Short mmCIF file of C-alpha atoms in Angstrom, two decimals:
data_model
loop_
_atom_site.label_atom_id
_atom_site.label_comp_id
_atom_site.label_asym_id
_atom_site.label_seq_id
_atom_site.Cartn_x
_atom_site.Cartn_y
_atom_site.Cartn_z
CA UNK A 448 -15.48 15.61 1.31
CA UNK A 449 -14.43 12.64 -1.04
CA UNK A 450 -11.49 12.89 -3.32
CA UNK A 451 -10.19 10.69 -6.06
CA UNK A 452 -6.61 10.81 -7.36
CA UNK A 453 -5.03 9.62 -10.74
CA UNK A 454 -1.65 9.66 -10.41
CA UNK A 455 -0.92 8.88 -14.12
CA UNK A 456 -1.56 11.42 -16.13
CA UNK A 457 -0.47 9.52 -19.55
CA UNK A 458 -0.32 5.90 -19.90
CA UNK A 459 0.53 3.93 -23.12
CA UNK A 460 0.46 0.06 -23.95
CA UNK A 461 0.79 -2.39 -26.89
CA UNK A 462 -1.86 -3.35 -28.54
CA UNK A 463 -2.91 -6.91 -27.22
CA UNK A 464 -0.77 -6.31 -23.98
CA UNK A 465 -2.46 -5.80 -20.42
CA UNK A 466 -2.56 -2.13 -18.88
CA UNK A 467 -3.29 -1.20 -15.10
CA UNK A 468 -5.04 2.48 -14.66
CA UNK A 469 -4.31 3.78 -10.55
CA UNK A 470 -6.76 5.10 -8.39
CA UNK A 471 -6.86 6.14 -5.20
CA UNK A 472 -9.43 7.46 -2.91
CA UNK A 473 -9.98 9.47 0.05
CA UNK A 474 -13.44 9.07 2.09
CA UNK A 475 -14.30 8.43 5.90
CA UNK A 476 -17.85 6.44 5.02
CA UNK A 477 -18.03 3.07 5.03
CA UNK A 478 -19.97 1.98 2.27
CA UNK A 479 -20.13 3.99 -1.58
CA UNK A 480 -19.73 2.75 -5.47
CA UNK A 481 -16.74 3.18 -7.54
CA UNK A 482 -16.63 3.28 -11.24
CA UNK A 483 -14.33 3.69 -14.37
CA UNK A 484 -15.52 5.91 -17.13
CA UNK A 485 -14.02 5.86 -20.78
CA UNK A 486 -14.00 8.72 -22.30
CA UNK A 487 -13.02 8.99 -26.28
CA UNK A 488 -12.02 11.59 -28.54
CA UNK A 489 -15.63 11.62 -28.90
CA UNK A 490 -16.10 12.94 -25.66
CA UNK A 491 -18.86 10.83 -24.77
CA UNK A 492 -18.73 9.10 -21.12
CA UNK A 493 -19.23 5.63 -21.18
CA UNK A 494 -19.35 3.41 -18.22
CA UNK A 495 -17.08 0.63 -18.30
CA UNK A 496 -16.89 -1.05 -14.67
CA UNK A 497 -18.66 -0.80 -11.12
CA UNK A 498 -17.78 -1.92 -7.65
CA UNK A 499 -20.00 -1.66 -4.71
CA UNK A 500 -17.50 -1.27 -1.35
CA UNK A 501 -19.54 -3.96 0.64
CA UNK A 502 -18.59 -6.51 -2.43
CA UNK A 503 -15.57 -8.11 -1.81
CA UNK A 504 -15.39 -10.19 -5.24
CA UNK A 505 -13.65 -7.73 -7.71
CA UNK A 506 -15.84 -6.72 -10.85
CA UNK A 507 -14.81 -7.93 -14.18
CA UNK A 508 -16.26 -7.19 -17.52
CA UNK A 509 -15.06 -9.03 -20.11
CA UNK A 510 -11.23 -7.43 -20.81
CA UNK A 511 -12.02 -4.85 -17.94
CA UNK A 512 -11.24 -5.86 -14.46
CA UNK A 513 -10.86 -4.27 -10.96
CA UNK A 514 -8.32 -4.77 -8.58
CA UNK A 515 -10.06 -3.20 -5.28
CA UNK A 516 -8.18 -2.67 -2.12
CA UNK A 517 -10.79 -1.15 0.58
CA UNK A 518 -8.46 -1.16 3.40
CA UNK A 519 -5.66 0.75 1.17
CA UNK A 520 -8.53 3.10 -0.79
CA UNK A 521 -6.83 1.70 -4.09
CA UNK A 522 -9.53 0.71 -6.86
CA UNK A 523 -7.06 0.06 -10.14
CA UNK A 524 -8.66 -0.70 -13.73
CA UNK A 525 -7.10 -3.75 -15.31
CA UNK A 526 -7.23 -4.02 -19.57
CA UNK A 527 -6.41 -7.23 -20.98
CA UNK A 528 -5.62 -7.63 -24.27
CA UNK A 529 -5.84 -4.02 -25.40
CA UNK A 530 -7.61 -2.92 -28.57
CA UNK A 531 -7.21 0.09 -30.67
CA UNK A 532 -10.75 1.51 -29.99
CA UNK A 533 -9.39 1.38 -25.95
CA UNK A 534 -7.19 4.28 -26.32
CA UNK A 535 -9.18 7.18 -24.40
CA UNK A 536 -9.28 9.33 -21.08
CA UNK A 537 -10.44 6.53 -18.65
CA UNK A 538 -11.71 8.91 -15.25
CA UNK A 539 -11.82 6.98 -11.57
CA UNK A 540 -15.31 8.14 -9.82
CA UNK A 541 -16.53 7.76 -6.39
CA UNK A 542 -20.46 7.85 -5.44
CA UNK A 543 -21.21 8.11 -1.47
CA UNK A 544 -23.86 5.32 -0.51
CA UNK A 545 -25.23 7.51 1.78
CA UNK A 546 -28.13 9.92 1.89
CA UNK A 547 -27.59 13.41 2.47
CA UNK A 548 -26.26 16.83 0.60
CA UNK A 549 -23.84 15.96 -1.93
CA UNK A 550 -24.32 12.25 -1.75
CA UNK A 551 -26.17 11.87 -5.35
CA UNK A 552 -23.11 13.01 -7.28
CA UNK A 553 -20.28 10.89 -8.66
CA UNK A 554 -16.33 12.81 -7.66
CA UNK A 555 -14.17 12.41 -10.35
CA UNK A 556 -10.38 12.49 -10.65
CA UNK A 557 -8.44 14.01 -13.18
CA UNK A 558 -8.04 11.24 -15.75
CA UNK A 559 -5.29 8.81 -16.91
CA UNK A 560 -5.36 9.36 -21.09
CA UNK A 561 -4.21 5.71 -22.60
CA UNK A 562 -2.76 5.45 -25.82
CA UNK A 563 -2.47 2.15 -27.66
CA UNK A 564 0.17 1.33 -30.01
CA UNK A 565 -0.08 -0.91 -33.05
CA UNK B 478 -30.38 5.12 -29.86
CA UNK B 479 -32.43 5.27 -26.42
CA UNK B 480 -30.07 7.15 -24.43
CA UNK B 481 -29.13 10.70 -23.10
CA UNK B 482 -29.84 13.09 -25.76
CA UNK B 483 -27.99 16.61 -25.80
CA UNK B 484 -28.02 19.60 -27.98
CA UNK B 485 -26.77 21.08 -29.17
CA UNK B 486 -23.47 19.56 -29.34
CA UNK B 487 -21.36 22.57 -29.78
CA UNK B 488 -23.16 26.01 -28.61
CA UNK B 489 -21.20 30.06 -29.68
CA UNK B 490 -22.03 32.49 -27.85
CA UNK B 491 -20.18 36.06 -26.93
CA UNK B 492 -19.87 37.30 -23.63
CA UNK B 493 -22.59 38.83 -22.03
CA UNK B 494 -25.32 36.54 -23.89
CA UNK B 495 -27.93 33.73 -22.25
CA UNK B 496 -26.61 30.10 -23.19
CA UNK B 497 -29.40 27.46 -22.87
CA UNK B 498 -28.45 23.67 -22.79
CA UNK B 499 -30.83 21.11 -22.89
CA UNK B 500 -31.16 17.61 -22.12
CA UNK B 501 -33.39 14.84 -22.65
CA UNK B 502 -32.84 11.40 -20.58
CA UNK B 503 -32.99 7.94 -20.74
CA UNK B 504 -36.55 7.00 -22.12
CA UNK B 505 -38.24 6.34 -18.00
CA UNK B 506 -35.13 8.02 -15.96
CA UNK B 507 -36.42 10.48 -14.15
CA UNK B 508 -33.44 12.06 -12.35
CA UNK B 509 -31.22 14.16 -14.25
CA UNK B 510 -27.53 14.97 -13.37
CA UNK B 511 -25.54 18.17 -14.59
CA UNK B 512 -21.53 18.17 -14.66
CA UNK B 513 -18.92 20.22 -16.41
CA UNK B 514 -15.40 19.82 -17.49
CA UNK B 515 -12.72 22.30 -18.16
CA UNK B 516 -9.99 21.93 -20.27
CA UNK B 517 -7.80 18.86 -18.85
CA UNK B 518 -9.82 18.07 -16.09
CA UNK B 519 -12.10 15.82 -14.88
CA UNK B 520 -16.24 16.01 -14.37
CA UNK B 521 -17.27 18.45 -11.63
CA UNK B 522 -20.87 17.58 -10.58
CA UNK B 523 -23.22 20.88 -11.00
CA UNK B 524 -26.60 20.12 -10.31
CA UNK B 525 -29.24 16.82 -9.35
CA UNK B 526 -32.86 17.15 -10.32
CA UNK B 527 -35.70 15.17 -10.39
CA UNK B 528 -38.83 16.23 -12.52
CA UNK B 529 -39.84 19.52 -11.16
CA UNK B 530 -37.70 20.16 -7.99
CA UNK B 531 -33.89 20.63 -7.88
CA UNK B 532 -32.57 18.36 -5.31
CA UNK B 533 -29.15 19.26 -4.65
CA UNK B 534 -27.34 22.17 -6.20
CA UNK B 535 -24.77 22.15 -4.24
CA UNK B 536 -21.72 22.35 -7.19
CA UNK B 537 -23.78 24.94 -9.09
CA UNK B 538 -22.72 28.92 -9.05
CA UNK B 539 -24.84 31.12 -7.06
CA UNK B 540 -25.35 33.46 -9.98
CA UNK B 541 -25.62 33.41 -13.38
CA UNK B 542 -26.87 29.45 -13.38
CA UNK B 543 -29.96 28.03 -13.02
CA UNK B 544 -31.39 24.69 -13.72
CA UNK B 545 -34.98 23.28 -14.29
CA UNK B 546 -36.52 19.48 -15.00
CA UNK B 547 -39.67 21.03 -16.10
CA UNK B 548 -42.65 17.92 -15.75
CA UNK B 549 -43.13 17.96 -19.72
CA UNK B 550 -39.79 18.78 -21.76
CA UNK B 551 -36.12 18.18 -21.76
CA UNK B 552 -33.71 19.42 -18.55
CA UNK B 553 -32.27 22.71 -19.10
CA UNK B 554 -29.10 24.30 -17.52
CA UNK B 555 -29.40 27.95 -18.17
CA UNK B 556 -26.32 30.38 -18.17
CA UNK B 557 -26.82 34.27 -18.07
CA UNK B 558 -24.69 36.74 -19.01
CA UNK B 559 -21.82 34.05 -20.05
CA UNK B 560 -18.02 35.40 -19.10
CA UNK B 561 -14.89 33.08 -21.15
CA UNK B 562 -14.81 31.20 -17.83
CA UNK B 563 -17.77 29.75 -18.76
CA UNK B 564 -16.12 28.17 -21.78
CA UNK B 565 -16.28 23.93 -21.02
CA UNK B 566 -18.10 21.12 -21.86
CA UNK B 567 -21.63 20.37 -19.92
CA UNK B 568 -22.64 16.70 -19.39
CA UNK B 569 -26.03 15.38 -18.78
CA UNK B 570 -26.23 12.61 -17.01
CA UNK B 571 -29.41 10.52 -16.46
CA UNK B 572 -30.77 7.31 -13.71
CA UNK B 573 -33.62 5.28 -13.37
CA UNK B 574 -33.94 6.06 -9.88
CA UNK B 575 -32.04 8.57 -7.56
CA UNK B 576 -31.74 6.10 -4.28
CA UNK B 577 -28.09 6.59 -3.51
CA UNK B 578 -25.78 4.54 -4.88
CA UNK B 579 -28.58 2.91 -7.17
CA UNK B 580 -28.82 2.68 -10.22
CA UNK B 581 -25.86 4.27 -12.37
CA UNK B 582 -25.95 7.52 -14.43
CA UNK B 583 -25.86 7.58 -17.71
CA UNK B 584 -23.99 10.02 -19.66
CA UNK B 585 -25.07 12.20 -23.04
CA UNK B 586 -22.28 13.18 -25.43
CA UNK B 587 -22.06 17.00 -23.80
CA UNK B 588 -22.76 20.06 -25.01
CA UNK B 589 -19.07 22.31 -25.63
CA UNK B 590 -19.35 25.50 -24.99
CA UNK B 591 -17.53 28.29 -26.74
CA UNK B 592 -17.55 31.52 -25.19
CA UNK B 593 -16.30 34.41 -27.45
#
């Protein structure tokens, strides 16, 4: 079975300063997705970044960037120039790209919550 | 606002009742993705349907929970007899198509539930 680990449980950054969220991963398959979810007081999940494991150009969206390192299982979020509205629970989530029992679901780890100071 | 719809958004029941939480997805998605989280922790996947048949339910409790995509209607995860463990918020999650690895799920703002 998959597992995904956030070692940070509480990060905090300046506002307009750059932020790196961990993640690490545990998996024997070759290929799968990897994503960072925001999650605000809201509690709604939104997607903020994807990877596919056979890619080896990094994703970037706008301020949001990946750092992924297949060989070490290490798939970090990057936030440039942080903003207010960024502080939130950002979750690390693994999908298998595999067919088979359990394969449709996304793993999540425990969350890094990011505060952003004025 | 086209996107996963949930309700309701905060659901009281005591123990020993029948919670029912319903979603609707995406406008065209027709796979539909259950997942709760407790207090301080991340998503735990429940259940993945696709209209009419329950495709993996592996991460769902043998009892008590049930889950149907019904061909007409919203998805609804069904809890009987609710216990305080119950207590946690339940995400829908939505995709256009269920190949793995495809498309991504979309989320709906959860439903929390309260368990008295």
């Amino acid at each position: 079975a998959q597992t995904v680990t956030q070692s940070q449980p509480e990060m905090s950054v300046q506002e307009a300063e750059t932020v790196t969220l961990s993640c690490t991963y545990d998996t024997s398959e070759s290929d799968y997705y990897l994503f960072w979810y925001k999650q605000p007081p809201s509690r709604q999940m939104i997607l903020v970044i994807r990877q596919e494991a056979y890619k080896q150009q990094n994703a970037t969206e706008n301020r949001f960037s990946v750092n992924f390192q297949k060989a070490a299982k290490s798939f970090s979020l990057k936030i440039s120039d942080s903003q207010l509205g960024d502080a939130a629970m950002y979750f690390c989530a693994y999908r298998s790209a595999f067919a088979g029992a359990g394969s449709y679901q996304l793993t999540f780890g425990k969350g890094t919550k990011l505060s952003v100071i004025p | 606002n086209a996107g996963v719809m949930q309700n309701p958004r905060h659901l009281v029941r005591r123990r020993g009742q029948e919670a029912r939480l319903r979603c609707s997805p995406v406008k065209g998605h027709s796979h539909v993705y259950w997942y709760r989280q407790l207090p301080e922790e991340g998503l735990k996947f429940m259940v993945y349907l696709q209209k009419e048949n329950i495709i993996d339910e592996s991460g769902m409790p043998k009892e008590r929970f049930s889950a149907e995509f019904p061909k007409e209607g919203p998805s609804i995860l069904r809890i009987q007899q609710v216990v305080r463990g119950d207590s946690a918020a339940y995400f829908c999650a939505s995709s256009l198509d269920g190949r793995v690895g495809g498309q991504p799920q979309h989320f709906g703002d959860g439903t929390r539930l309260s368990i008295l």
